[in-house]
Coordinates of C-alpha atoms in Angstrom, one line a residue:
M12 CA -61.1 -34.3 -30.4
S13 CA -57.9 -33.1 -29.4
D14 CA -55.8 -30.8 -31.8
I15 CA -53.2 -33.3 -33.5
E16 CA -51.4 -33.3 -37.0
V17 CA -53.3 -36.9 -37.9
P18 CA -51.3 -38.3 -40.8
V19 CA -52.9 -39.2 -43.9
L20 CA -54.2 -42.5 -45.0
Q21 CA -52.3 -43.8 -48.2
D22 CA -52.6 -47.1 -50.2
Y23 CA -50.0 -48.3 -47.8
V24 CA -47.6 -47.4 -45.2
P25 CA -44.6 -45.6 -46.4
T26 CA -41.2 -45.8 -44.6
P27 CA -41.5 -42.5 -42.6
E28 CA -38.8 -39.6 -43.1
L29 CA -36.7 -39.7 -39.9
H30 CA -37.5 -36.7 -37.5
P31 CA -35.3 -37.3 -34.4
G32 CA -37.0 -36.1 -31.2
A33 CA -40.4 -35.8 -32.4
M34 CA -42.1 -37.6 -29.8
S35 CA -39.3 -36.5 -27.1
H36 CA -42.0 -34.3 -25.2
L37 CA -44.6 -37.0 -24.5
K38 CA -44.8 -38.4 -21.3
P39 CA -47.5 -39.8 -19.3
F40 CA -48.8 -38.5 -16.5
K41 CA -46.8 -39.8 -13.3
A42 CA -48.2 -41.7 -10.4
T43 CA -48.7 -40.1 -7.2
P44 CA -47.0 -41.0 -4.0
E45 CA -50.3 -42.8 -3.0
H46 CA -50.8 -45.0 -6.5
Q47 CA -47.1 -45.7 -5.6
A48 CA -47.5 -46.7 -2.0
A49 CA -50.4 -48.9 -2.6
L50 CA -48.2 -51.1 -4.7
G51 CA -45.4 -51.3 -2.3
F52 CA -43.3 -48.6 -4.7
P53 CA -41.2 -45.6 -3.4
G54 CA -43.7 -42.4 -3.4
T55 CA -41.1 -40.5 -5.4
L56 CA -37.6 -40.5 -6.5
V57 CA -35.8 -41.9 -4.4
D58 CA -32.3 -40.2 -3.6
D59 CA -30.0 -43.2 -4.2
W60 CA -32.3 -43.7 -7.4
K61 CA -29.2 -44.5 -9.6
E62 CA -27.6 -47.4 -7.4
V63 CA -31.1 -48.6 -7.0
A64 CA -31.7 -48.8 -10.5
I65 CA -28.6 -50.4 -11.3
R66 CA -29.1 -52.9 -8.8
R67 CA -32.5 -53.7 -9.9
L68 CA -31.1 -54.0 -13.7
G69 CA -28.6 -56.7 -12.8
E70 CA -31.4 -58.7 -10.6
L71 CA -33.7 -58.7 -13.7
V72 CA -31.1 -60.0 -16.1
D73 CA -30.1 -62.5 -13.5
G74 CA -33.3 -63.6 -12.9
S75 CA -34.7 -64.0 -16.9
R76 CA -32.1 -65.7 -19.5
A77 CA -34.5 -64.3 -21.5
L78 CA -33.9 -60.5 -20.8
R79 CA -30.2 -61.3 -20.8
V80 CA -29.9 -62.8 -24.2
Y81 CA -32.1 -59.9 -25.7
L82 CA -29.8 -57.4 -24.4
D83 CA -26.5 -59.0 -25.5
S84 CA -27.6 -60.6 -29.1
C85 CA -28.8 -57.8 -31.4
V86 CA -26.4 -57.1 -34.2
K87 CA -28.3 -54.1 -35.6
C88 CA -29.4 -55.7 -38.4
G89 CA -32.5 -53.2 -38.8
A90 CA -35.0 -55.8 -39.8
C91 CA -37.1 -54.3 -36.9
T92 CA -36.5 -50.8 -37.9
D93 CA -40.0 -50.1 -40.0
K94 CA -42.0 -52.7 -38.2
C95 CA -42.9 -50.5 -35.1
H96 CA -46.5 -48.6 -35.7
Y97 CA -45.1 -45.6 -33.7
F98 CA -42.4 -45.3 -35.5
L99 CA -44.3 -45.6 -38.7
G100 CA -46.9 -42.9 -37.1
T101 CA -44.3 -40.5 -35.4
G102 CA -41.3 -40.8 -37.9
D103 CA -39.2 -40.5 -34.4
P104 CA -36.1 -43.1 -34.4
R105 CA -36.3 -43.6 -31.1
N106 CA -39.4 -45.4 -31.9
M107 CA -37.9 -47.8 -33.9
P108 CA -37.6 -51.1 -31.6
V109 CA -33.8 -51.4 -31.7
A110 CA -33.1 -47.9 -30.7
R111 CA -36.0 -48.2 -27.7
Q112 CA -34.0 -51.2 -26.8
D113 CA -30.6 -49.7 -26.8
L114 CA -31.9 -46.9 -24.0
L115 CA -31.8 -49.9 -21.6
R116 CA -28.9 -52.1 -23.9
G117 CA -26.7 -49.4 -23.6
V118 CA -26.7 -49.2 -19.4
Y119 CA -26.6 -52.7 -19.1
R120 CA -23.5 -53.0 -21.2
R121 CA -22.1 -50.2 -19.1
Y122 CA -22.4 -51.9 -15.6
Y123 CA -22.7 -55.3 -16.6
T124 CA -20.2 -56.4 -19.3
W125 CA -16.3 -56.4 -19.3
V126 CA -15.9 -54.1 -22.7
G127 CA -18.9 -51.8 -21.7
R128 CA -16.8 -50.8 -18.0
Y129 CA -13.2 -50.7 -19.7
L130 CA -14.3 -49.6 -23.4
P131 CA -17.5 -48.4 -23.5
W132 CA -17.6 -46.2 -26.9
L133 CA -16.8 -49.8 -28.6
V134 CA -19.9 -50.9 -27.9
G135 CA -22.7 -48.1 -27.3
A136 CA -22.3 -48.5 -23.4
T137 CA -23.8 -45.5 -21.7
D138 CA -23.9 -44.0 -18.1
L139 CA -27.0 -43.7 -16.5
T140 CA -27.8 -40.2 -16.1
E141 CA -31.1 -38.5 -15.1
E142 CA -31.6 -37.7 -18.9
V143 CA -31.5 -41.1 -19.7
L144 CA -34.0 -42.0 -16.9
N145 CA -35.9 -39.5 -18.4
S146 CA -35.6 -41.0 -21.9
W147 CA -36.6 -44.3 -20.3
Y148 CA -39.9 -43.0 -19.0
S149 CA -41.0 -41.2 -22.3
Y150 CA -40.1 -43.8 -24.7
Y151 CA -41.0 -46.9 -22.8
H152 CA -44.4 -45.6 -22.4
Q153 CA -44.4 -45.4 -26.4
C154 CA -44.2 -49.0 -26.3
S155 CA -47.5 -51.0 -26.8
Q156 CA -45.7 -54.1 -25.8
C157 CA -47.3 -55.8 -28.9
R158 CA -44.4 -57.8 -29.8
R159 CA -44.5 -57.5 -33.8
C160 CA -41.1 -56.5 -33.9
S161 CA -39.9 -59.6 -32.3
V162 CA -41.7 -61.8 -35.6
F163 CA -39.2 -60.0 -37.7
C164 CA -36.0 -60.3 -35.7
P165 CA -33.9 -63.2 -36.8
F166 CA -32.8 -63.7 -33.1
G167 CA -36.6 -63.1 -31.7
I168 CA -35.7 -60.1 -29.3
D169 CA -38.7 -59.2 -28.0
T170 CA -39.1 -55.7 -27.2
A171 CA -41.9 -56.0 -24.8
E172 CA -39.8 -58.1 -22.3
V173 CA -37.0 -54.9 -22.3
S174 CA -40.3 -52.5 -21.9
M175 CA -41.6 -54.2 -19.1
A176 CA -37.9 -54.2 -17.4
A177 CA -37.2 -50.6 -18.1
R178 CA -41.1 -49.9 -16.3
E179 CA -40.2 -52.5 -13.6
I180 CA -36.9 -50.5 -12.8
L181 CA -38.7 -47.0 -13.1
D182 CA -41.4 -47.9 -10.5
S183 CA -38.5 -49.3 -8.2
V184 CA -36.8 -45.9 -8.0
G185 CA -40.2 -44.2 -7.5
V186 CA -41.3 -43.1 -11.1
G187 CA -44.4 -45.2 -11.8
Q188 CA -47.0 -44.1 -14.5
K189 CA -50.3 -42.9 -12.8
Y190 CA -52.6 -44.5 -15.5
C191 CA -51.3 -48.4 -14.9
N192 CA -50.7 -48.0 -11.3
E193 CA -53.9 -46.1 -10.1
I194 CA -55.6 -48.7 -11.7
L195 CA -53.6 -51.4 -10.1
G196 CA -54.5 -50.1 -6.9
K197 CA -58.4 -50.1 -7.7
V198 CA -58.2 -54.1 -8.6
H199 CA -56.7 -54.5 -5.0
K200 CA -59.0 -52.2 -2.8
I201 CA -62.4 -53.0 -4.8
G202 CA -62.0 -55.9 -7.2
N203 CA -62.0 -54.2 -10.7
N204 CA -60.1 -51.4 -13.0
L205 CA -63.2 -49.2 -13.0
G206 CA -63.1 -49.3 -9.0
L207 CA -67.1 -50.5 -9.7
P208 CA -68.2 -51.7 -5.9
E209 CA -70.4 -54.7 -5.7
P210 CA -73.9 -52.6 -5.6
A211 CA -73.0 -51.3 -8.7
L212 CA -72.2 -54.3 -10.2
R213 CA -75.2 -56.1 -9.4
N214 CA -77.7 -52.8 -10.0
T215 CA -75.6 -52.7 -13.8
V216 CA -76.3 -56.9 -14.4
E217 CA -79.7 -56.4 -13.5
G218 CA -80.1 -53.8 -15.7
L219 CA -78.8 -55.7 -18.5
E220 CA -81.4 -58.5 -17.7
E221 CA -84.3 -55.9 -18.2
D222 CA -82.5 -54.6 -21.6
V223 CA -82.6 -58.3 -22.7
K224 CA -86.1 -58.9 -21.9
E225 CA -87.5 -56.1 -23.1
A226 CA -85.8 -56.8 -26.4
T227 CA -86.5 -60.3 -26.7
G228 CA -88.8 -61.4 -24.3
V229 CA -86.6 -64.0 -22.8
D230 CA -85.2 -64.1 -19.5
V231 CA -81.5 -64.1 -19.7
R232 CA -79.5 -63.9 -16.5
F233 CA -76.4 -62.4 -15.5
P234 CA -75.8 -63.9 -12.5
V235 CA -73.5 -62.6 -9.7
D236 CA -71.7 -64.8 -6.9
V237 CA -73.8 -68.5 -7.6
V238 CA -71.8 -70.9 -5.4
G239 CA -71.7 -73.9 -7.6
A240 CA -72.4 -72.7 -10.7
E241 CA -70.4 -74.5 -13.8
V242 CA -68.5 -71.7 -15.3
L243 CA -67.0 -68.5 -13.6
L244 CA -66.7 -66.0 -16.2
I245 CA -63.8 -63.6 -15.9
T246 CA -64.3 -60.6 -18.2
P247 CA -62.9 -57.1 -18.6
S248 CA -64.9 -54.6 -16.5
A249 CA -65.2 -52.4 -19.5
D250 CA -67.7 -55.1 -20.3
F251 CA -69.8 -53.7 -17.8
F252 CA -70.6 -50.3 -19.4
A253 CA -68.4 -49.2 -22.2
E254 CA -69.9 -49.4 -25.9
P255 CA -69.4 -51.9 -28.1
H256 CA -67.9 -54.0 -25.1
I257 CA -71.2 -54.6 -23.3
D258 CA -72.7 -55.9 -26.3
G259 CA -70.6 -58.5 -26.0
L260 CA -71.3 -59.3 -22.6
I261 CA -74.7 -59.7 -23.3
G262 CA -73.5 -61.8 -26.1
Y263 CA -71.7 -64.2 -24.0
A264 CA -75.1 -64.5 -21.5
K265 CA -77.0 -65.2 -24.5
V266 CA -74.6 -68.1 -25.2
F267 CA -74.7 -69.6 -22.0
H268 CA -78.5 -69.1 -21.8
Q269 CA -79.1 -70.6 -25.0
A270 CA -76.6 -73.7 -24.3
G271 CA -78.1 -74.4 -21.1
I272 CA -74.7 -73.7 -19.5
S273 CA -75.0 -72.5 -15.5
W274 CA -72.4 -69.5 -14.9
T275 CA -71.5 -66.8 -12.6
L276 CA -69.7 -63.4 -12.4
S277 CA -67.8 -62.9 -9.5
S278 CA -68.3 -59.8 -7.4
Q279 CA -64.7 -60.2 -6.2
A280 CA -62.9 -60.9 -9.3
S281 CA -64.7 -58.7 -11.2
E282 CA -61.7 -57.9 -13.7
A283 CA -60.0 -60.0 -16.4
A284 CA -57.6 -57.3 -16.8
N285 CA -54.1 -57.6 -15.2
F286 CA -52.1 -54.4 -15.6
A287 CA -49.4 -55.5 -13.6
M288 CA -48.2 -57.4 -16.8
F289 CA -47.7 -53.8 -18.3
I290 CA -45.6 -52.3 -15.4
G291 CA -43.5 -56.0 -15.8
S292 CA -44.4 -56.7 -11.9
R293 CA -44.5 -60.7 -11.5
E294 CA -45.1 -59.8 -7.7
Q295 CA -48.1 -57.5 -8.9
M296 CA -49.6 -60.2 -11.5
Q297 CA -49.7 -62.7 -9.0
K298 CA -52.0 -60.8 -6.4
V299 CA -53.9 -59.9 -9.3
A300 CA -54.1 -63.5 -10.5
Q301 CA -54.9 -64.8 -7.2
R302 CA -58.1 -63.0 -6.9
V303 CA -59.7 -65.4 -9.8
R304 CA -58.2 -68.7 -8.0
D305 CA -59.8 -67.4 -4.9
A306 CA -63.1 -66.5 -6.4
A307 CA -62.9 -70.1 -8.2
L308 CA -62.3 -71.9 -5.3
A309 CA -65.4 -69.9 -3.2
L310 CA -67.7 -70.2 -6.0
K311 CA -66.8 -74.1 -6.7
V312 CA -66.8 -73.7 -10.3
K313 CA -65.8 -76.8 -12.9
R314 CA -64.5 -74.1 -15.8
I315 CA -62.6 -70.8 -16.0
V316 CA -63.9 -68.8 -19.3
V317 CA -62.3 -65.5 -20.0
G318 CA -64.0 -62.9 -22.0
E319 CA -62.8 -60.7 -24.9
C320 CA -60.0 -59.2 -23.4
G321 CA -56.4 -59.7 -25.4
H322 CA -53.5 -59.2 -22.6
A323 CA -56.0 -60.7 -20.0
W324 CA -56.1 -64.1 -22.3
R325 CA -52.2 -64.0 -22.7
V326 CA -51.8 -63.7 -18.4
A327 CA -54.5 -66.6 -18.4
Y328 CA -53.2 -68.7 -21.1
A329 CA -49.3 -68.1 -20.7
F330 CA -48.9 -67.0 -16.7
W331 CA -51.8 -68.5 -14.7
G332 CA -50.0 -71.8 -14.4
T333 CA -47.2 -70.6 -12.7
L334 CA -48.6 -67.6 -11.1
I335 CA -51.8 -69.5 -9.4
G336 CA -51.5 -73.1 -10.8
P337 CA -52.3 -75.8 -10.7
L338 CA -55.8 -75.3 -11.5
D339 CA -56.4 -79.0 -10.5
F340 CA -59.6 -78.2 -8.7
L341 CA -61.2 -77.8 -12.0
D342 CA -63.0 -80.5 -14.1
P343 CA -60.4 -82.4 -15.8
R344 CA -62.2 -82.1 -19.3
Y345 CA -61.4 -78.4 -18.5
P346 CA -58.1 -78.3 -16.7
R347 CA -56.8 -75.0 -18.5
P348 CA -59.1 -71.6 -18.8
Q349 CA -61.2 -71.1 -22.0
H350 CA -61.4 -68.8 -24.1
I351 CA -65.2 -67.5 -24.7
C352 CA -64.5 -67.5 -28.4
E353 CA -63.1 -71.2 -28.3
V354 CA -66.5 -72.2 -26.1
T355 CA -68.8 -70.8 -28.8
E356 CA -67.4 -72.3 -31.5
G357 CA -67.4 -75.6 -29.9
L358 CA -71.0 -74.9 -29.1
I359 CA -71.6 -74.0 -32.5
A360 CA -70.0 -76.9 -34.0
R361 CA -72.5 -79.4 -32.1
G362 CA -75.5 -77.5 -32.7
A363 CA -76.3 -76.4 -29.2
L364 CA -77.0 -72.8 -30.8
K365 CA -79.4 -72.2 -33.3
L366 CA -78.3 -68.8 -35.2
D367 CA -80.0 -66.7 -38.1
M368 CA -77.2 -65.2 -40.0
S369 CA -79.4 -62.9 -41.8
A370 CA -79.5 -60.6 -38.4
N371 CA -75.8 -59.7 -39.5
D372 CA -77.1 -58.9 -43.2
D373 CA -76.8 -55.2 -43.0
K374 CA -72.9 -55.9 -42.1
V375 CA -69.7 -56.6 -44.4
V376 CA -67.2 -57.5 -41.3
T377 CA -63.5 -57.9 -41.1
F378 CA -61.6 -58.7 -38.1
H379 CA -58.6 -57.0 -36.2
D380 CA -56.5 -59.7 -34.7
S381 CA -55.4 -58.5 -31.0
C382 CA -51.8 -58.4 -30.3
N383 CA -51.4 -60.5 -27.1
V384 CA -53.7 -63.0 -28.7
A385 CA -52.0 -63.3 -31.5
R386 CA -48.6 -63.3 -30.8
A387 CA -48.8 -64.7 -27.5
T388 CA -51.2 -67.0 -27.0
R389 CA -53.3 -69.9 -28.6
M390 CA -56.7 -70.8 -28.8
G391 CA -59.0 -74.0 -29.1
D392 CA -57.0 -77.6 -29.4
R393 CA -55.3 -76.6 -33.0
P394 CA -52.3 -74.9 -34.0
G395 CA -53.2 -71.3 -35.1
G396 CA -56.4 -71.5 -33.5
Q397 CA -56.1 -67.9 -31.9
F398 CA -56.3 -66.6 -35.6
T399 CA -59.2 -69.3 -36.9
V400 CA -61.6 -69.7 -34.3
P401 CA -62.5 -66.0 -33.9
R402 CA -63.1 -65.8 -37.9
S403 CA -64.9 -69.6 -37.6
V404 CA -67.5 -67.8 -35.1
I405 CA -67.8 -64.7 -36.9
R406 CA -68.3 -66.6 -40.3
S407 CA -71.0 -68.6 -38.6
V408 CA -73.1 -65.5 -37.9
C409 CA -72.3 -63.0 -40.6
A410 CA -72.6 -63.8 -44.3
H411 CA -70.5 -60.9 -45.7
Y412 CA -66.8 -61.2 -44.2
V413 CA -63.2 -60.5 -45.4
D414 CA -60.3 -60.0 -44.2
M415 CA -57.5 -57.1 -44.3
D416 CA -54.2 -57.4 -46.2
P417 CA -52.5 -60.4 -45.4
A418 CA -49.4 -58.8 -44.5
T419 CA -51.3 -56.8 -41.7
I420 CA -53.3 -59.6 -39.9
G421 CA -52.4 -62.8 -37.8
D422 CA -49.0 -62.9 -36.5
R423 CA -48.1 -59.8 -38.3
T424 CA -51.2 -57.9 -37.2
F425 CA -50.7 -54.1 -36.3
C426 CA -51.4 -53.0 -32.7
C427 CA -54.6 -50.6 -32.3
G428 CA -52.0 -47.9 -30.7
G429 CA -53.5 -48.0 -27.2
G430 CA -52.1 -51.5 -26.0
G431 CA -49.5 -52.2 -23.1
G432 CA -51.3 -49.4 -20.4
L433 CA -50.9 -46.5 -23.2
L434 CA -54.8 -46.0 -23.2
T435 CA -54.9 -43.0 -21.8
D436 CA -55.7 -39.1 -23.0
D437 CA -52.5 -37.8 -21.7
L438 CA -50.9 -39.9 -24.9
I439 CA -53.5 -39.2 -27.2
E440 CA -51.2 -38.0 -29.5
L441 CA -49.3 -41.2 -29.8
R442 CA -52.4 -43.2 -29.8
V443 CA -53.9 -41.5 -32.8
K444 CA -50.4 -41.6 -34.7
G445 CA -49.6 -45.2 -33.7
A446 CA -53.2 -46.2 -35.3
L447 CA -52.1 -45.4 -38.7
P448 CA -51.0 -48.6 -40.0
R449 CA -54.1 -50.4 -38.8
L450 CA -56.4 -48.1 -39.9
Q451 CA -54.7 -47.7 -43.5
A452 CA -55.4 -51.4 -43.8
L453 CA -58.6 -51.0 -42.8
N454 CA -59.6 -48.0 -44.7
A455 CA -58.3 -50.4 -48.0
V456 CA -61.1 -52.8 -47.0
V457 CA -63.6 -49.9 -46.4
E458 CA -62.9 -48.6 -49.9
D459 CA -62.6 -51.5 -52.0
K460 CA -64.7 -54.2 -50.3
K461 CA -67.3 -51.9 -48.7
V462 CA -66.7 -53.3 -45.4
T463 CA -68.9 -51.4 -42.8
H464 CA -67.8 -53.2 -39.5
M465 CA -64.3 -54.1 -38.0
A466 CA -64.9 -56.7 -34.8
A467 CA -62.3 -57.3 -32.1
I468 CA -61.5 -59.5 -29.3
C469 CA -60.1 -57.1 -27.0
A470 CA -61.2 -54.2 -24.6
I471 CA -58.4 -51.9 -25.1
C472 CA -58.5 -52.4 -29.0
K473 CA -62.5 -51.6 -28.7
T474 CA -61.8 -48.6 -26.5
Q475 CA -59.0 -47.6 -28.7
F476 CA -60.8 -47.6 -31.9
S477 CA -63.7 -46.3 -30.6
K478 CA -61.7 -42.9 -29.6
V479 CA -59.4 -42.5 -32.7
L480 CA -61.5 -43.5 -35.8
P481 CA -63.0 -40.0 -36.0
Y482 CA -59.6 -38.6 -36.4
Y483 CA -59.1 -40.3 -39.2
G484 CA -62.7 -40.0 -40.7
L485 CA -64.4 -43.2 -39.8
P486 CA -67.3 -43.7 -37.6
R487 CA -66.6 -45.4 -34.0
E488 CA -69.6 -47.3 -34.5
M489 CA -67.8 -49.6 -36.6
V490 CA -66.3 -51.2 -34.2
V491 CA -68.2 -54.2 -32.5
S492 CA -67.3 -57.2 -30.2
V493 CA -67.4 -60.5 -31.9
H494 CA -69.9 -61.3 -29.6
Q495 CA -72.2 -58.6 -30.1
L496 CA -72.7 -60.4 -33.5
V497 CA -72.8 -63.7 -32.3
G498 CA -75.6 -62.2 -29.9
D499 CA -77.6 -60.8 -32.6
A500 CA -78.2 -63.8 -34.4
I501 CA -78.6 -66.4 -31.8
V502 CA -82.6 -67.5 -32.0
L503 CA -83.7 -67.3 -28.4
G504 CA -85.5 -70.1 -27.3
A505 CA -84.9 -72.4 -30.3
K506 CA -82.4 -75.0 -30.7
E507 CA -81.8 -77.4 -33.1

């Protein structure tokens, strides 16, 4: 573990003392010219960066009424100040959502409002300088775009949108972030975030088939590129190798097997994640999403199901319609993408799966609502399904379930600390400190309710928790996939 001053878990998260500049030193590694070029961005800071940045800001504001409203409407009421997990974990006032927004808002007012041009001191308008640009790079990479602050803002100002705009401007002047841009390049070149080529993908899933056969005696298939399958499963590539993600993938396969649903993975679209959302590039989002449409058409599937990935589900739910729609080639009964949890819940409800809850009797489980699922999507056909469907699935396979503090779940859930393109070790200090509020609530149910496991439906959340839990004295093994719990409870070969 890195040498980090880890916050102490307490009974509740107090509003921290202010430590101005406490996190100003932290900046993610910058993308190389090769990473930038692969996405069509300048390789290094362009000579006329100031003019380019101001022009791009104007284009973004002209193209998004929401962004203009967010930059115009803040009244500094303070409602958001103590809602960001990074502020609560670091005490750096720049990590208050309002202060982070102001880094861009000040420049917007200076160049795009009358008062800002002629009386800048009245409205906090600021010139765009290299120092300001550096602050953007530092603090807009200290926002996980979780949108929690927007829940509490009386005007609904969405810091995530401001953060995305700032990152897009940074890319446009040649200052991109290595982690996100390198990954996007792999997706375009190979098909997934990991750079896992087709032979390695096939070898991996063949190994899983052998593992499941050895454990259960049943031939559960993990098909790849099967033309005419009913379902195309789009899942994060972490599901192919990482723990506990891979146990979730095994759970999906068992669900499809036992329900008699033909399904397939795609070697060309072997990635659900869409990191282009994190850098605010709609053009890149469309290119990444297009692979899914192309694969679905080539494989002639009737349904598209998305695995456990928070921001992937947001992109599918909220953006696919405009990015790659209409999806009118799908079965009219399934005209939109489905989340694996709503598929499983429906199968359980109609008795298509036989479950043995005793398989999870050794666990007391709680559930972490992932930010993008909780605050930017729905699930199933009922309001609030994004909260109730995963819990319904868990309660169907686990006898012992408890929720964390109501102030930290549902639409008020705290970010894991690694979302928004920040799941990189060069930001480990931020990740550890930003996880404080969530782990405070988790620790409370560990001590009071004897919780042993926390389930999640986001690949980033699972990876982040596995990394940061030991910093707080909690075991990394307590993080599980929801479909790991399902997979363990399914009685293969027997149906009710």
